[in-house]
Amino acid sequence: MSGRLGIVPIDVLAALIIPRSALNGRGVWSSTKSNRDLKQIDSICFCYKNPLSLHLSCFVVSVLTMDRKKKNSKRIVTQKICKSEVTENSNSDEKEAIKQSKENLFIAEVIDVYSRLKLPLVHSMQHRSSDDSDEEDTIELNFWPRFVFVSNLCPICIERAEEICGFCGMVSYCTVKHMKQDRPKHRDLCKVLTEICTIGGGLSSLSELSADDYRVYRLKLIEIVQYRLDRPLQLWEKEILLYPRVCCSCRRFSTTLKCCPTCGIGLFCENHDGGHEEWCREFQVFRRVLFMQHKAGHVDPEIPDTFQKEPFYLPDNFDLLMSQLYGHSTYYCDMDCYTYCSLSHISTIPLTALYSMQISCLNWKTIDTFVVHVIGAEFQFECINLHVWEKLFLHLLPNLKHLKLMFIGPELSLPAVPLDLLTAVKICSTCKSSGRRVNVSFHPGKVYHDFCRSKQFVEPHLVCLFNPGLYRETGFEGKDTWPETIREFCKTKVPVCVTSYTKQEIPREMIRIKSIADDVETILEPRRNPFASIKPDRNFVSDDTAPLIYKNYYLAIVRGKL
């Protein structure tokens, strides 16, 4: 909801648009031009905004099949260690050996994201097959990451840059060749940046500002530059001012800053050599993700597809879970940093919901119907990649026959696609044959307390608020609608999962809930969410305490007292 916007004005979140001319006949972006060239013109895309990081990507309807389409089944087949069946004639030693080998099937080496930093882009290992008897209407949404500016990475190739623009001193390049190549695009902005920030001393007193004043000051600089240019800045241009080339410790602006040799992101003056060990590894991941994103564009991670015979209890660790589900899969072992981060990014919502269910619902092993309400939903945040719910929720709970997902939010804006296609979730033939299903419903333009009084309301088993910003009172369209919604979801007496981008936000969320609803009990105290996204984004709203943020980073679970 609007709480996500924080202090960042809407114009800072202006969308990059993919022109129709850049799309081929299948609706896939085929332009070879830099994605910095995209203009705000006729489009068929949706915008993915992360206001805390100002990290925005463009979503394009890449395939829209209105006719019947043969289904492509996707399945990762875990390597079988033991292919033979245990016969009655097998001796006890053989039976024990086979039993042990089966137990070892899911004991694979745990490989975290840092161990994947140097791996090349992984190639698909999926076997696709057509089932002529199983046809369905489908829609596929793909997104194309936008260009992200980093002051000490070359804007042409995203390599480490040491050739600094001799005029504005705010953009750097890997070589003089790339500097000359970018000069026509950079010239007009460079002139204004030089006048305001360099000659005019616009960045000379940053170290004297408080953290909040520093954020406001950067936004004011954007307004001034836009006024001087007589045009709105593109998002990557705004990032030049939002994340300027200054010392990480004292905010000193200088062309002689030294770059951290390990992560290639942190900058320091001669008085502050290093000092960002806490974030250096995360910045290594951030840099690698940006580089591979620039080279490869969108990646579609293969979701582990395993059927559990017994209810699967999630381990308290994303890396361990993936090693268990993928087993000895070559794809898992070869997965690169970017693909692994993307996997966590599209998995975090269903896994966080399942984790919350297992903590707070006593009957999670036996329940056959489960209803989830997602409050404050936005299509580009919570409502894409719905197929992941089947593989990372339904397939892990063999007792569950019907999973119903209800997305509610005043800012939930649906694309111009037939609703039956938009809500269709591909279900594998095994689930279909056993009557298992995932039902999705969207309730756009509604605040939760109004939805609860409507005919569409269905009693939930779990309520989820993903990174809602409850503590902000800016509200929706200038009105703080959270108090009534908080009272309403506490009345349901069911577990309520609340997440946040940072450690500092989650206590404020809890304080807001308890200040409005007195009869609230805490099921899970605020803690690191083991199934948060591990794909880093830059943080603007609270960059003084956390320069990088992660989707669903912290988690708490509350419930209205029974």
mmCIF file with all atom_site columns, N, CA and C in Angstrom, residues 74-81 104-111 116 119 122-127 301-306 319-336 339-340 343:
data_model
loop_
_atom_site.group_PDB
_atom_site.id
_atom_site.type_symbol
_atom_site.label_atom_id
_atom_site.label_alt_id
_atom_site.label_comp_id
_atom_site.label_asym_id
_atom_site.label_entity_id
_atom_site.label_seq_id
_atom_site.pdbx_PDB_ins_code
_atom_site.Cartn_x
_atom_site.Cartn_y
_atom_site.Cartn_z
_atom_site.occupancy
_atom_site.B_iso_or_equiv
_atom_site.pdbx_formal_charge
_atom_site.auth_seq_id
_atom_site.auth_comp_id
_atom_site.auth_asym_id
_atom_site.auth_atom_id
_atom_site.pdbx_PDB_model_num
ATOM 1   N N  . LYS A 1 74  ? 7.036  -29.046 -16.638 1.00 0.00 ? 74  LYS A N  1
ATOM 2   C CA . LYS A 1 74  ? 8.398  -28.797 -16.177 1.00 0.00 ? 74  LYS A CA 1
ATOM 3   C C  . LYS A 1 74  ? 8.628  -29.603 -14.915 1.00 0.00 ? 74  LYS A C  1
ATOM 4   N N  . ARG A 1 75  ? 9.708  -30.291 -14.876 1.00 0.00 ? 75  ARG A N  1
ATOM 5   C CA . ARG A 1 75  ? 9.985  -31.091 -13.699 1.00 0.00 ? 75  ARG A CA 1
ATOM 6   C C  . ARG A 1 75  ? 11.485 -31.255 -13.537 1.00 0.00 ? 75  ARG A C  1
ATOM 7   N N  . ILE A 1 76  ? 11.990 -30.964 -12.365 1.00 0.00 ? 76  ILE A N  1
ATOM 8   C CA . ILE A 1 76  ? 13.382 -31.266 -12.067 1.00 0.00 ? 76  ILE A CA 1
ATOM 9   C C  . ILE A 1 76  ? 13.410 -32.647 -11.448 1.00 0.00 ? 76  ILE A C  1
ATOM 10  N N  . VAL A 1 77  ? 14.083 -33.546 -12.084 1.00 0.00 ? 77  VAL A N  1
ATOM 11  C CA . VAL A 1 77  ? 14.139 -34.914 -11.589 1.00 0.00 ? 77  VAL A CA 1
ATOM 12  C C  . VAL A 1 77  ? 15.392 -35.067 -10.749 1.00 0.00 ? 77  VAL A C  1
ATOM 13  N N  . THR A 1 78  ? 15.193 -35.286 -9.468  1.00 0.00 ? 78  THR A N  1
ATOM 14  C CA . THR A 1 78  ? 16.332 -35.473 -8.581  1.00 0.00 ? 78  THR A CA 1
ATOM 15  C C  . THR A 1 78  ? 17.018 -36.791 -8.892  1.00 0.00 ? 78  THR A C  1
ATOM 16  N N  . GLN A 1 79  ? 18.329 -36.761 -8.948  1.00 0.00 ? 79  GLN A N  1
ATOM 17  C CA . GLN A 1 79  ? 19.095 -37.965 -9.262  1.00 0.00 ? 79  GLN A CA 1
ATOM 18  C C  . GLN A 1 79  ? 18.775 -39.074 -8.268  1.00 0.00 ? 79  GLN A C  1
ATOM 19  N N  . LYS A 1 80  ? 18.458 -40.244 -8.779  1.00 0.00 ? 80  LYS A N  1
ATOM 20  C CA . LYS A 1 80  ? 18.155 -41.379 -7.923  1.00 0.00 ? 80  LYS A CA 1
ATOM 21  C C  . LYS A 1 80  ? 19.432 -42.161 -7.643  1.00 0.00 ? 80  LYS A C  1
ATOM 22  N N  . ILE A 1 81  ? 19.726 -42.307 -6.384  1.00 0.00 ? 81  ILE A N  1
ATOM 23  C CA . ILE A 1 81  ? 20.919 -43.060 -6.011  1.00 0.00 ? 81  ILE A CA 1
ATOM 24  C C  . ILE A 1 81  ? 20.646 -44.550 -6.102  1.00 0.00 ? 81  ILE A C  1
ATOM 25  N N  . ASN A 1 104 ? 20.043 -40.510 2.043   1.00 0.00 ? 104 ASN A N  1
ATOM 26  C CA . ASN A 1 104 ? 21.067 -39.595 1.552   1.00 0.00 ? 104 ASN A CA 1
ATOM 27  C C  . ASN A 1 104 ? 20.633 -38.854 0.297   1.00 0.00 ? 104 ASN A C  1
ATOM 28  N N  . LEU A 1 105 ? 19.512 -39.271 -0.274  1.00 0.00 ? 105 LEU A N  1
ATOM 29  C CA . LEU A 1 105 ? 19.045 -38.669 -1.514  1.00 0.00 ? 105 LEU A CA 1
ATOM 30  C C  . LEU A 1 105 ? 18.915 -37.161 -1.385  1.00 0.00 ? 105 LEU A C  1
ATOM 31  N N  . PHE A 1 106 ? 18.432 -36.711 -0.230  1.00 0.00 ? 106 PHE A N  1
ATOM 32  C CA . PHE A 1 106 ? 18.202 -35.285 -0.053  1.00 0.00 ? 106 PHE A CA 1
ATOM 33  C C  . PHE A 1 106 ? 19.270 -34.630 0.823   1.00 0.00 ? 106 PHE A C  1
ATOM 34  N N  . ILE A 1 107 ? 20.357 -35.348 1.055   1.00 0.00 ? 107 ILE A N  1
ATOM 35  C CA . ILE A 1 107 ? 21.451 -34.740 1.807   1.00 0.00 ? 107 ILE A CA 1
ATOM 36  C C  . ILE A 1 107 ? 22.500 -34.290 0.808   1.00 0.00 ? 107 ILE A C  1
ATOM 37  N N  . ALA A 1 108 ? 22.346 -33.091 0.312   1.00 0.00 ? 108 ALA A N  1
ATOM 38  C CA . ALA A 1 108 ? 23.280 -32.544 -0.658  1.00 0.00 ? 108 ALA A CA 1
ATOM 39  C C  . ALA A 1 108 ? 24.082 -31.429 0.001   1.00 0.00 ? 108 ALA A C  1
ATOM 40  N N  . GLU A 1 109 ? 25.170 -31.082 -0.616  1.00 0.00 ? 109 GLU A N  1
ATOM 41  C CA . GLU A 1 109 ? 25.997 -30.009 -0.084  1.00 0.00 ? 109 GLU A CA 1
ATOM 42  C C  . GLU A 1 109 ? 25.227 -28.698 -0.129  1.00 0.00 ? 109 GLU A C  1
ATOM 43  N N  . VAL A 1 110 ? 25.242 -27.967 0.981   1.00 0.00 ? 110 VAL A N  1
ATOM 44  C CA . VAL A 1 110 ? 24.569 -26.672 1.043   1.00 0.00 ? 110 VAL A CA 1
ATOM 45  C C  . VAL A 1 110 ? 25.494 -25.628 0.426   1.00 0.00 ? 110 VAL A C  1
ATOM 46  N N  . ILE A 1 111 ? 25.017 -24.950 -0.606  1.00 0.00 ? 111 ILE A N  1
ATOM 47  C CA . ILE A 1 111 ? 25.820 -23.952 -1.312  1.00 0.00 ? 111 ILE A CA 1
ATOM 48  C C  . ILE A 1 111 ? 25.121 -22.607 -1.176  1.00 0.00 ? 111 ILE A C  1
ATOM 49  N N  . ARG A 1 116 ? 28.560 -18.830 -4.825  1.00 0.00 ? 116 ARG A N  1
ATOM 50  C CA . ARG A 1 116 ? 28.146 -18.842 -6.228  1.00 0.00 ? 116 ARG A CA 1
ATOM 51  C C  . ARG A 1 116 ? 28.590 -17.590 -6.981  1.00 0.00 ? 116 ARG A C  1
ATOM 52  N N  . LEU A 1 119 ? 30.466 -18.218 -10.317 1.00 0.00 ? 119 LEU A N  1
ATOM 53  C CA . LEU A 1 119 ? 29.925 -19.187 -11.266 1.00 0.00 ? 119 LEU A CA 1
ATOM 54  C C  . LEU A 1 119 ? 29.312 -18.474 -12.468 1.00 0.00 ? 119 LEU A C  1
ATOM 55  N N  . VAL A 1 122 ? 23.956 -20.126 -15.273 1.00 0.00 ? 122 VAL A N  1
ATOM 56  C CA . VAL A 1 122 ? 23.573 -21.532 -15.398 1.00 0.00 ? 122 VAL A CA 1
ATOM 57  C C  . VAL A 1 122 ? 22.620 -21.697 -16.577 1.00 0.00 ? 122 VAL A C  1
ATOM 58  N N  . HIS A 1 123 ? 22.679 -22.861 -17.209 1.00 0.00 ? 123 HIS A N  1
ATOM 59  C CA . HIS A 1 123 ? 21.779 -23.167 -18.317 1.00 0.00 ? 123 HIS A CA 1
ATOM 60  C C  . HIS A 1 123 ? 20.702 -24.126 -17.841 1.00 0.00 ? 123 HIS A C  1
ATOM 61  N N  . SER A 1 124 ? 19.548 -24.033 -18.469 1.00 0.00 ? 124 SER A N  1
ATOM 62  C CA . SER A 1 124 ? 18.399 -24.833 -18.056 1.00 0.00 ? 124 SER A CA 1
ATOM 63  C C  . SER A 1 124 ? 18.692 -26.313 -18.192 1.00 0.00 ? 124 SER A C  1
ATOM 64  N N  . MET A 1 125 ? 18.234 -27.078 -17.179 1.00 0.00 ? 125 MET A N  1
ATOM 65  C CA . MET A 1 125 ? 18.367 -28.534 -17.205 1.00 0.00 ? 125 MET A CA 1
ATOM 66  C C  . MET A 1 125 ? 17.005 -29.198 -17.311 1.00 0.00 ? 125 MET A C  1
ATOM 67  N N  . GLN A 1 126 ? 15.959 -28.377 -17.486 1.00 0.00 ? 126 GLN A N  1
ATOM 68  C CA . GLN A 1 126 ? 14.614 -28.928 -17.484 1.00 0.00 ? 126 GLN A CA 1
ATOM 69  C C  . GLN A 1 126 ? 14.329 -29.691 -18.767 1.00 0.00 ? 126 GLN A C  1
ATOM 70  N N  . HIS A 1 127 ? 13.555 -30.760 -18.623 1.00 0.00 ? 127 HIS A N  1
ATOM 71  C CA . HIS A 1 127 ? 13.092 -31.530 -19.769 1.00 0.00 ? 127 HIS A CA 1
ATOM 72  C C  . HIS A 1 127 ? 11.657 -31.119 -20.040 1.00 0.00 ? 127 HIS A C  1
ATOM 73  N N  . PRO A 1 301 ? 14.370 -18.809 -12.969 1.00 0.00 ? 301 PRO A N  1
ATOM 74  C CA . PRO A 1 301 ? 14.921 -19.949 -12.222 1.00 0.00 ? 301 PRO A CA 1
ATOM 75  C C  . PRO A 1 301 ? 13.989 -21.155 -12.258 1.00 0.00 ? 301 PRO A C  1
ATOM 76  N N  . GLU A 1 302 ? 14.574 -22.320 -12.308 1.00 0.00 ? 302 GLU A N  1
ATOM 77  C CA . GLU A 1 302 ? 13.792 -23.549 -12.252 1.00 0.00 ? 302 GLU A CA 1
ATOM 78  C C  . GLU A 1 302 ? 13.432 -23.845 -10.798 1.00 0.00 ? 302 GLU A C  1
ATOM 79  N N  . ILE A 1 303 ? 12.153 -23.930 -10.530 1.00 0.00 ? 303 ILE A N  1
ATOM 80  C CA . ILE A 1 303 ? 11.688 -24.177 -9.169  1.00 0.00 ? 303 ILE A CA 1
ATOM 81  C C  . ILE A 1 303 ? 11.790 -25.673 -8.878  1.00 0.00 ? 303 ILE A C  1
ATOM 82  N N  . PRO A 1 304 ? 12.367 -26.062 -7.744  1.00 0.00 ? 304 PRO A N  1
ATOM 83  C CA . PRO A 1 304 ? 12.439 -27.491 -7.423  1.00 0.00 ? 304 PRO A CA 1
ATOM 84  C C  . PRO A 1 304 ? 11.044 -28.089 -7.329  1.00 0.00 ? 304 PRO A C  1
ATOM 85  N N  . ASP A 1 305 ? 10.844 -29.203 -8.004  1.00 0.00 ? 305 ASP A N  1
ATOM 86  C CA . ASP A 1 305 ? 9.517  -29.804 -8.109  1.00 0.00 ? 305 ASP A CA 1
ATOM 87  C C  . ASP A 1 305 ? 9.561  -31.210 -7.531  1.00 0.00 ? 305 ASP A C  1
ATOM 88  N N  . THR A 1 306 ? 9.273  -31.319 -6.255  1.00 0.00 ? 306 THR A N  1
ATOM 89  C CA . THR A 1 306 ? 9.288  -32.620 -5.593  1.00 0.00 ? 306 THR A CA 1
ATOM 90  C C  . THR A 1 306 ? 7.974  -32.825 -4.854  1.00 0.00 ? 306 THR A C  1
ATOM 91  N N  . ASP A 1 319 ? 18.991 -21.845 2.306   1.00 0.00 ? 319 ASP A N  1
ATOM 92  C CA . ASP A 1 319 ? 20.018 -22.627 1.616   1.00 0.00 ? 319 ASP A CA 1
ATOM 93  C C  . ASP A 1 319 ? 19.846 -24.119 1.871   1.00 0.00 ? 319 ASP A C  1
ATOM 94  N N  . LEU A 1 320 ? 19.560 -24.474 3.124   1.00 0.00 ? 320 LEU A N  1
ATOM 95  C CA . LEU A 1 320 ? 19.369 -25.881 3.459   1.00 0.00 ? 320 LEU A CA 1
ATOM 96  C C  . LEU A 1 320 ? 18.124 -26.436 2.774   1.00 0.00 ? 320 LEU A C  1
ATOM 97  N N  . LEU A 1 321 ? 17.059 -25.645 2.736   1.00 0.00 ? 321 LEU A N  1
ATOM 98  C CA . LEU A 1 321 ? 15.832 -26.093 2.069   1.00 0.00 ? 321 LEU A CA 1
ATOM 99  C C  . LEU A 1 321 ? 16.083 -26.381 0.597   1.00 0.00 ? 321 LEU A C  1
ATOM 100 N N  . MET A 1 322 ? 16.789 -25.478 -0.078  1.00 0.00 ? 322 MET A N  1
ATOM 101 C CA . MET A 1 322 ? 17.047 -25.683 -1.502  1.00 0.00 ? 322 MET A CA 1
ATOM 102 C C  . MET A 1 322 ? 17.911 -26.919 -1.740  1.00 0.00 ? 322 MET A C  1
ATOM 103 N N  . SER A 1 323 ? 18.888 -27.147 -0.874  1.00 0.00 ? 323 SER A N  1
ATOM 104 C CA . SER A 1 323 ? 19.737 -28.330 -1.040  1.00 0.00 ? 323 SER A CA 1
ATOM 105 C C  . SER A 1 323 ? 18.922 -29.605 -0.846  1.00 0.00 ? 323 SER A C  1
ATOM 106 N N  . GLN A 1 324 ? 17.942 -29.568 0.050   1.00 0.00 ? 324 GLN A N  1
ATOM 107 C CA . GLN A 1 324 ? 17.097 -30.738 0.280   1.00 0.00 ? 324 GLN A CA 1
ATOM 108 C C  . GLN A 1 324 ? 16.149 -30.982 -0.894  1.00 0.00 ? 324 GLN A C  1
ATOM 109 N N  . LEU A 1 325 ? 15.569 -29.910 -1.425  1.00 0.00 ? 325 LEU A N  1
ATOM 110 C CA . LEU A 1 325 ? 14.587 -30.066 -2.496  1.00 0.00 ? 325 LEU A CA 1
ATOM 111 C C  . LEU A 1 325 ? 15.239 -30.391 -3.839  1.00 0.00 ? 325 LEU A C  1
ATOM 112 N N  . TYR A 1 326 ? 16.382 -29.771 -4.116  1.00 0.00 ? 326 TYR A N  1
ATOM 113 C CA . TYR A 1 326 ? 17.072 -30.058 -5.379  1.00 0.00 ? 326 TYR A CA 1
ATOM 114 C C  . TYR A 1 326 ? 17.852 -31.369 -5.317  1.00 0.00 ? 326 TYR A C  1
ATOM 115 N N  . GLY A 1 327 ? 18.213 -31.788 -4.103  1.00 0.00 ? 327 GLY A N  1
ATOM 116 C CA . GLY A 1 327 ? 19.008 -32.996 -3.964  1.00 0.00 ? 327 GLY A CA 1
ATOM 117 C C  . GLY A 1 327 ? 20.353 -32.848 -4.650  1.00 0.00 ? 327 GLY A C  1
ATOM 118 N N  . HIS A 1 328 ? 20.731 -33.854 -5.446  1.00 0.00 ? 328 HIS A N  1
ATOM 119 C CA . HIS A 1 328 ? 22.022 -33.846 -6.130  1.00 0.00 ? 328 HIS A CA 1
ATOM 120 C C  . HIS A 1 328 ? 21.907 -33.304 -7.555  1.00 0.00 ? 328 HIS A C  1
ATOM 121 N N  . SER A 1 329 ? 20.915 -32.471 -7.789  1.00 0.00 ? 329 SER A N  1
ATOM 122 C CA . SER A 1 329 ? 20.703 -31.921 -9.125  1.00 0.00 ? 329 SER A CA 1
ATOM 123 C C  . SER A 1 329 ? 21.918 -31.127 -9.596  1.00 0.00 ? 329 SER A C  1
ATOM 124 N N  . THR A 1 330 ? 22.334 -31.373 -10.821 1.00 0.00 ? 330 THR A N  1
ATOM 125 C CA . THR A 1 330 ? 23.437 -30.615 -11.414 1.00 0.00 ? 330 THR A CA 1
ATOM 126 C C  . THR A 1 330 ? 23.079 -29.142 -11.509 1.00 0.00 ? 330 THR A C  1
ATOM 127 N N  . TYR A 1 331 ? 21.815 -28.877 -11.814 1.00 0.00 ? 331 TYR A N  1
ATOM 128 C CA . TYR A 1 331 ? 21.355 -27.488 -11.931 1.00 0.00 ? 331 TYR A CA 1
ATOM 129 C C  . TYR A 1 331 ? 21.579 -26.733 -10.624 1.00 0.00 ? 331 TYR A C  1
ATOM 130 N N  . TYR A 1 332 ? 21.270 -27.369 -9.500  1.00 0.00 ? 332 TYR A N  1
ATOM 131 C CA . TYR A 1 332 ? 21.463 -26.726 -8.200  1.00 0.00 ? 332 TYR A CA 1
ATOM 132 C C  . TYR A 1 332 ? 22.939 -26.428 -7.953  1.00 0.00 ? 332 TYR A C  1
ATOM 133 N N  . CYS A 1 333 ? 23.783 -27.393 -8.237  1.00 0.00 ? 333 CYS A N  1
ATOM 134 C CA . CYS A 1 333 ? 25.218 -27.219 -7.982  1.00 0.00 ? 333 CYS A CA 1
ATOM 135 C C  . CYS A 1 333 ? 25.824 -26.139 -8.875  1.00 0.00 ? 333 CYS A C  1
ATOM 136 N N  . ASP A 1 334 ? 25.290 -25.990 -10.091 1.00 0.00 ? 334 ASP A N  1
ATOM 137 C CA . ASP A 1 334 ? 25.851 -25.041 -11.051 1.00 0.00 ? 334 ASP A CA 1
ATOM 138 C C  . ASP A 1 334 ? 25.175 -23.674 -11.014 1.00 0.00 ? 334 ASP A C  1
ATOM 139 N N  . MET A 1 335 ? 24.156 -23.512 -10.178 1.00 0.00 ? 335 MET A N  1
ATOM 140 C CA . MET A 1 335 ? 23.387 -22.273 -10.192 1.00 0.00 ? 335 MET A CA 1
ATOM 141 C C  . MET A 1 335 ? 24.253 -21.075 -9.802  1.00 0.00 ? 335 MET A C  1
ATOM 142 N N  . ASP A 1 336 ? 24.213 -20.040 -10.634 1.00 0.00 ? 336 ASP A N  1
ATOM 143 C CA . ASP A 1 336 ? 25.022 -18.845 -10.400 1.00 0.00 ? 336 ASP A CA 1
ATOM 144 C C  . ASP A 1 336 ? 24.367 -17.930 -9.375  1.00 0.00 ? 336 ASP A C  1
ATOM 145 N N  . THR A 1 339 ? 20.988 -16.101 -10.617 1.00 0.00 ? 339 THR A N  1
ATOM 146 C CA . THR A 1 339 ? 19.840 -17.000 -10.693 1.00 0.00 ? 339 THR A CA 1
ATOM 147 C C  . THR A 1 339 ? 19.391 -17.420 -9.300  1.00 0.00 ? 339 THR A C  1
ATOM 148 N N  . TYR A 1 340 ? 20.347 -17.670 -8.412  1.00 0.00 ? 340 TYR A N  1
ATOM 149 C CA . TYR A 1 340 ? 20.014 -18.086 -7.045  1.00 0.00 ? 340 TYR A CA 1
ATOM 150 C C  . TYR A 1 340 ? 19.305 -16.957 -6.296  1.00 0.00 ? 340 TYR A C  1
ATOM 151 N N  . LEU A 1 343 ? 15.855 -16.794 -7.637  1.00 0.00 ? 343 LEU A N  1
ATOM 152 C CA . LEU A 1 343 ? 15.072 -17.899 -7.090  1.00 0.00 ? 343 LEU A CA 1
ATOM 153 C C  . LEU A 1 343 ? 14.518 -17.534 -5.716  1.00 0.00 ? 343 LEU A C  1
#
